[in-house]
Structure formats: C-alpha cells, structure tokens
PDB file of C-alpha atoms in Angstrom:
ATOM      1  CA  MET A   1     108.974  91.959 218.819  1.00  0.00           C
ATOM      2  CA  GLN A   2     111.563  94.051 219.835  1.00  0.00           C
ATOM      3  CA  LEU A   3     112.679  92.021 222.968  1.00  0.00           C
ATOM      4  CA  LEU A   4     113.641  89.099 220.522  1.00  0.00           C
ATOM      5  CA  ILE A   5     115.383  91.096 218.265  1.00  0.00           C
ATOM      6  CA  ARG A   6     117.675  92.846 220.890  1.00  0.00           C
ATOM      7  CA  LEU A   7     118.216  88.815 222.262  1.00  0.00           C
ATOM      8  CA  ILE A   8     119.085  87.729 219.205  1.00  0.00           C
ATOM      9  CA  ILE A   9     121.547  90.612 218.277  1.00  0.00           C
ATOM     10  CA  ASN A  10     123.316  89.615 222.045  1.00  0.00           C
ATOM     11  CA  ALA A  11     123.376  85.885 221.110  1.00  0.00           C
ATOM     12  CA  VAL A  12     125.379  87.154 217.744  1.00  0.00           C
ATOM     13  CA  ALA A  13     127.491  88.878 220.010  1.00  0.00           C
ATOM     14  CA  ILE A  14     128.372  86.505 222.527  1.00  0.00           C
ATOM     15  CA  TRP A  15     128.860  83.926 219.241  1.00  0.00           C
ATOM     16  CA  LEU A  16     131.376  86.437 217.886  1.00  0.00           C
ATOM     17  CA  ALA A  17     133.037  86.799 220.950  1.00  0.00           C
ATOM     18  CA  ALA A  18     133.695  83.196 220.907  1.00  0.00           C
ATOM     19  CA  ALA A  19     134.890  82.533 217.734  1.00  0.00           C
ATOM     20  CA  TRP A  20     137.563  85.713 217.690  1.00  0.00           C
ATOM     21  CA  VAL A  21     139.021  85.633 221.233  1.00  0.00           C
ATOM     22  CA  ASP A  22     140.713  82.382 221.890  1.00  0.00           C
ATOM     23  CA  LYS A  23     139.880  82.438 225.929  1.00  0.00           C
ATOM     24  CA  ILE A  24     136.295  82.436 225.622  1.00  0.00           C
ATOM     25  CA  GLU A  25     134.482  79.255 224.712  1.00  0.00           C
ATOM     26  CA  ILE A  26     131.002  78.348 224.403  1.00  0.00           C
ATOM     27  CA  LEU A  27     130.234  74.425 225.666  1.00  0.00           C
ATOM     28  CA  SER A  28     127.113  72.597 224.222  1.00  0.00           C
ATOM     29  CA  PRO A  29     126.181  68.970 224.335  1.00  0.00           C
ATOM     30  CA  ALA A  30     128.106  67.222 221.792  1.00  0.00           C
ATOM     31  CA  ASP A  31     125.245  64.847 220.746  1.00  0.00           C
ATOM     32  CA  LYS A  32     123.076  67.154 219.979  1.00  0.00           C
ATOM     33  CA  GLY A  33     125.023  69.266 216.778  1.00  0.00           C
ATOM     34  CA  ASN A  34     124.794  72.281 215.689  1.00  0.00           C
ATOM     35  CA  GLY A  35     120.990  72.738 217.064  1.00  0.00           C
ATOM     36  CA  GLY A  36     122.026  72.220 220.488  1.00  0.00           C
ATOM     37  CA  LYS A  37     124.928  75.280 220.117  1.00  0.00           C
ATOM     38  CA  VAL A  38     122.573  77.511 219.033  1.00  0.00           C
ATOM     39  CA  ILE A  39     120.457  76.856 222.051  1.00  0.00           C
ATOM     40  CA  VAL A  40     123.013  76.916 224.781  1.00  0.00           C
ATOM     41  CA  ILE A  41     123.926  80.499 222.600  1.00  0.00           C
ATOM     42  CA  LEU A  42     120.606  81.629 222.786  1.00  0.00           C
ATOM     43  CA  VAL A  43     119.990  81.071 226.747  1.00  0.00           C
ATOM     44  CA  VAL A  44     123.690  82.302 227.772  1.00  0.00           C
ATOM     45  CA  ALA A  45     121.762  85.708 225.558  1.00  0.00           C
ATOM     46  CA  VAL A  46     119.344  85.573 227.641  1.00  0.00           C
ATOM     47  CA  VAL A  47     120.710  85.263 231.240  1.00  0.00           C
ATOM     48  CA  PHE A  48     123.726  88.132 229.897  1.00  0.00           C
ATOM     49  CA  THR A  49     120.522  90.446 228.492  1.00  0.00           C
ATOM     50  CA  VAL A  50     119.032  90.207 232.441  1.00  0.00           C
ATOM     51  CA  VAL A  51     122.608  90.642 233.756  1.00  0.00           C
ATOM     52  CA  ASN A  52     122.886  93.705 231.486  1.00  0.00           C
ATOM     53  CA  ALA A  53     119.571  94.615 232.609  1.00  0.00           C
ATOM     54  CA  VAL A  54     119.531  94.503 236.422  1.00  0.00           C
ATOM     55  CA  ILE A  55     123.053  94.774 236.862  1.00  0.00           C
ATOM     56  CA  LYS A  56     125.173  96.791 235.087  1.00  0.00           C
ATOM     57  CA  PRO A  57     123.373 100.311 235.887  1.00  0.00           C
ATOM     58  CA  ILE A  58     123.484  99.681 239.358  1.00  0.00           C
ATOM     59  CA  VAL A  59     127.163  99.265 238.285  1.00  0.00           C
ATOM     60  CA  LYS A  60     127.382 101.997 236.110  1.00  0.00           C
ATOM     61  CA  LEU A  61     125.623 104.500 238.682  1.00  0.00           C
ATOM     62  CA  LEU A  62     127.978 103.425 241.514  1.00  0.00           C
ATOM     63  CA  SER A  63     130.905 103.709 239.117  1.00  0.00           C
ATOM     64  CA  LEU A  64     130.377 107.375 237.687  1.00  0.00           C
ATOM     65  CA  PRO A  65     133.217 109.154 239.315  1.00  0.00           C
ATOM     66  CA  LEU A  66     135.314 106.539 237.873  1.00  0.00           C
ATOM     67  CA  VAL A  67     133.988 106.694 234.195  1.00  0.00           C
ATOM     68  CA  ILE A  68     134.148 110.634 234.127  1.00  0.00           C
ATOM     69  CA  VAL A  69     137.474 110.556 235.322  1.00  0.00           C
ATOM     70  CA  THR A  70     138.293 108.020 232.346  1.00  0.00           C
ATOM     71  CA  LEU A  71     136.198 109.976 229.706  1.00  0.00           C
ATOM     72  CA  GLY A  72     134.118 106.834 229.797  1.00  0.00           C
ATOM     73  CA  LEU A  73     137.174 104.024 229.106  1.00  0.00           C
ATOM     74  CA  PHE A  74     135.626 102.238 232.413  1.00  0.00           C
ATOM     75  CA  LEU A  75     132.940 101.364 230.332  1.00  0.00           C
ATOM     76  CA  LEU A  76     135.239  98.842 228.907  1.00  0.00           C
ATOM     77  CA  VAL A  77     135.716  97.392 232.130  1.00  0.00           C
ATOM     78  CA  ILE A  78     131.897  97.024 233.172  1.00  0.00           C
ATOM     79  CA  ASN A  79     131.098  95.676 230.095  1.00  0.00           C
ATOM     80  CA  ALA A  80     134.033  92.892 230.834  1.00  0.00           C
ATOM     81  CA  LEU A  81     132.790  92.375 234.266  1.00  0.00           C
ATOM     82  CA  MET A  82     128.966  91.651 232.828  1.00  0.00           C
ATOM     83  CA  LEU A  83     130.703  89.170 230.461  1.00  0.00           C
ATOM     84  CA  TRP A  84     132.606  87.683 233.138  1.00  0.00           C
ATOM     85  CA  ILE A  85     129.146  87.727 235.812  1.00  0.00           C
ATOM     86  CA  THR A  86     126.889  85.907 232.600  1.00  0.00           C
ATOM     87  CA  ALA A  87     130.293  83.249 232.251  1.00  0.00           C
ATOM     88  CA  LYS A  88     129.957  82.895 236.064  1.00  0.00           C
ATOM     89  CA  ILE A  89     126.220  82.427 236.373  1.00  0.00           C
ATOM     90  CA  SER A  90     126.331  79.852 233.285  1.00  0.00           C
ATOM     91  CA  GLU A  91     129.497  78.158 235.504  1.00  0.00           C
ATOM     92  CA  THR A  92     126.808  76.192 237.593  1.00  0.00           C
ATOM     93  CA  THR A  93     126.011  73.790 234.523  1.00  0.00           C
ATOM     94  CA  ASP A  94     128.333  71.158 231.787  1.00  0.00           C
ATOM     95  CA  TYR A  95     126.584  73.604 228.852  1.00  0.00           C
ATOM     96  CA  GLY A  96     127.317  77.651 228.837  1.00  0.00           C
ATOM     97  CA  LEU A  97     130.153  80.565 228.305  1.00  0.00           C
ATOM     98  CA  ARG A  98     133.316  80.117 229.803  1.00  0.00           C
ATOM     99  CA  VAL A  99     135.259  83.034 229.974  1.00  0.00           C
ATOM    100  CA  ASP A 100     139.381  82.763 231.244  1.00  0.00           C
ATOM    101  CA  GLY A 101     140.644  85.503 232.343  1.00  0.00           C
ATOM    102  CA  VAL A 102     140.482  88.993 232.457  1.00  0.00           C
ATOM    103  CA  TRP A 103     141.422  90.397 229.011  1.00  0.00           C
ATOM    104  CA  ALA A 104     139.769  87.621 227.233  1.00  0.00           C
ATOM    105  CA  ALA A 105     136.887  89.301 228.972  1.00  0.00           C
ATOM    106  CA  VAL A 106     137.482  92.862 228.243  1.00  0.00           C
ATOM    107  CA  TRP A 107     138.372  91.857 224.649  1.00  0.00           C
ATOM    108  CA  GLY A 108     135.359  89.893 224.721  1.00  0.00           C
ATOM    109  CA  GLY A 109     133.314  92.835 226.209  1.00  0.00           C
ATOM    110  CA  ILE A 110     134.167  95.417 223.049  1.00  0.00           C
ATOM    111  CA  ILE A 111     133.560  92.865 221.138  1.00  0.00           C
ATOM    112  CA  VAL A 112     130.171  92.354 222.545  1.00  0.00           C
ATOM    113  CA  ALA A 113     129.347  96.146 222.976  1.00  0.00           C
ATOM    114  CA  VAL A 114     130.677  96.970 219.030  1.00  0.00           C
ATOM    115  CA  VAL A 115     128.759  94.577 217.633  1.00  0.00           C
ATOM    116  CA  ASN A 116     125.451  95.177 219.895  1.00  0.00           C
ATOM    117  CA  TRP A 117     125.922  98.961 218.334  1.00  0.00           C
ATOM    118  CA  LEU A 118     126.342  97.880 215.120  1.00  0.00           C
ATOM    119  CA  LEU A 119     123.778  95.286 214.776  1.00  0.00           C
ATOM    120  CA  GLY A 120     121.535  97.477 216.828  1.00  0.00           C
ATOM    121  CA  ILE A 121     121.661 100.212 214.355  1.00  0.00           C
ATOM    122  CA  LEU A 122     119.496  97.928 212.121  1.00  0.00           C
ATOM    123  CA  VAL A 123     117.158  98.070 214.364  1.00  0.00           C
ATOM    124  CA  LEU A 124     114.003 100.630 214.779  1.00  0.00           C
ATOM    125  CA  ASP A 125     112.700 101.605 217.915  1.00  0.00           C
ATOM    126  CA  GLY A 126     109.290 101.476 218.537  1.00  0.00           C
ATOM    127  CA  ASP A 127     109.135 105.097 218.372  1.00  0.00           C
ATOM    128  CA  ASP A 128     110.805 105.667 214.650  1.00  0.00           C
TER     129      ASP A 128
END
C-alpha cells in the first residue's frame, strides 16, 4: 500500500511539473481522452520511481564531494538529471514525458522534489 501511495505522489509531482513548466510536457494518446493521459502519467511515475531507486543512490554517492562543497545545492542538479533520464527512457515510445532543455529539467526537478516532500509529510510510514 505504501508503494502505491508513493507512486501516486510521484505521478502528481510529475503532472504538476508538466503543468507549471513550459518545456516539460506529457504526450498521451489523443483518442483516449483524459483516461489515456492518466495512464501515461502513471507509467512515467513508475519509470521515475525505478530510476530514483536504482540510479539516484549511485549518482549521489559518486557526487558526494560536490554535494558537500555546494552545501547540498548539487542535489538539485541530481534531481534534474533523474527527471531527464526518465524523459529519455520514455522517449523510446510515442507517449511519455518530454523535457526540452536543462533549465526545464532543473525547474521540473525542483517542483518534483518539493511536491514529493509536501505530500510525503502527509503519508505516514509503516512504523509511525
């Protein structure tokens, strides 16, 4: 149940990033209506969750000196990189997430991080 809630939080965060940043868009099938867009957002959220679970810890460990020197600001670059990797993975299909530019990825990464943090506060962990 916890994984499903986290997946929905990621989906909402990606949807808000696409809604608020001009150069981030979610491509969905036109003939399916809003139901198709919701499915595409959920699939992109699954890909984003897997990228964050597999690649992000490795990148954070390798960039630890930069994170320390920049007092954590380099984590914004890492978040943007994870969003960009998710977009590149979904680019192999006709649907999915498209990020056009470095600054769009940075702003999208900030939005995703803040929304995940805000909505994550509302979700209780299993040991609470």
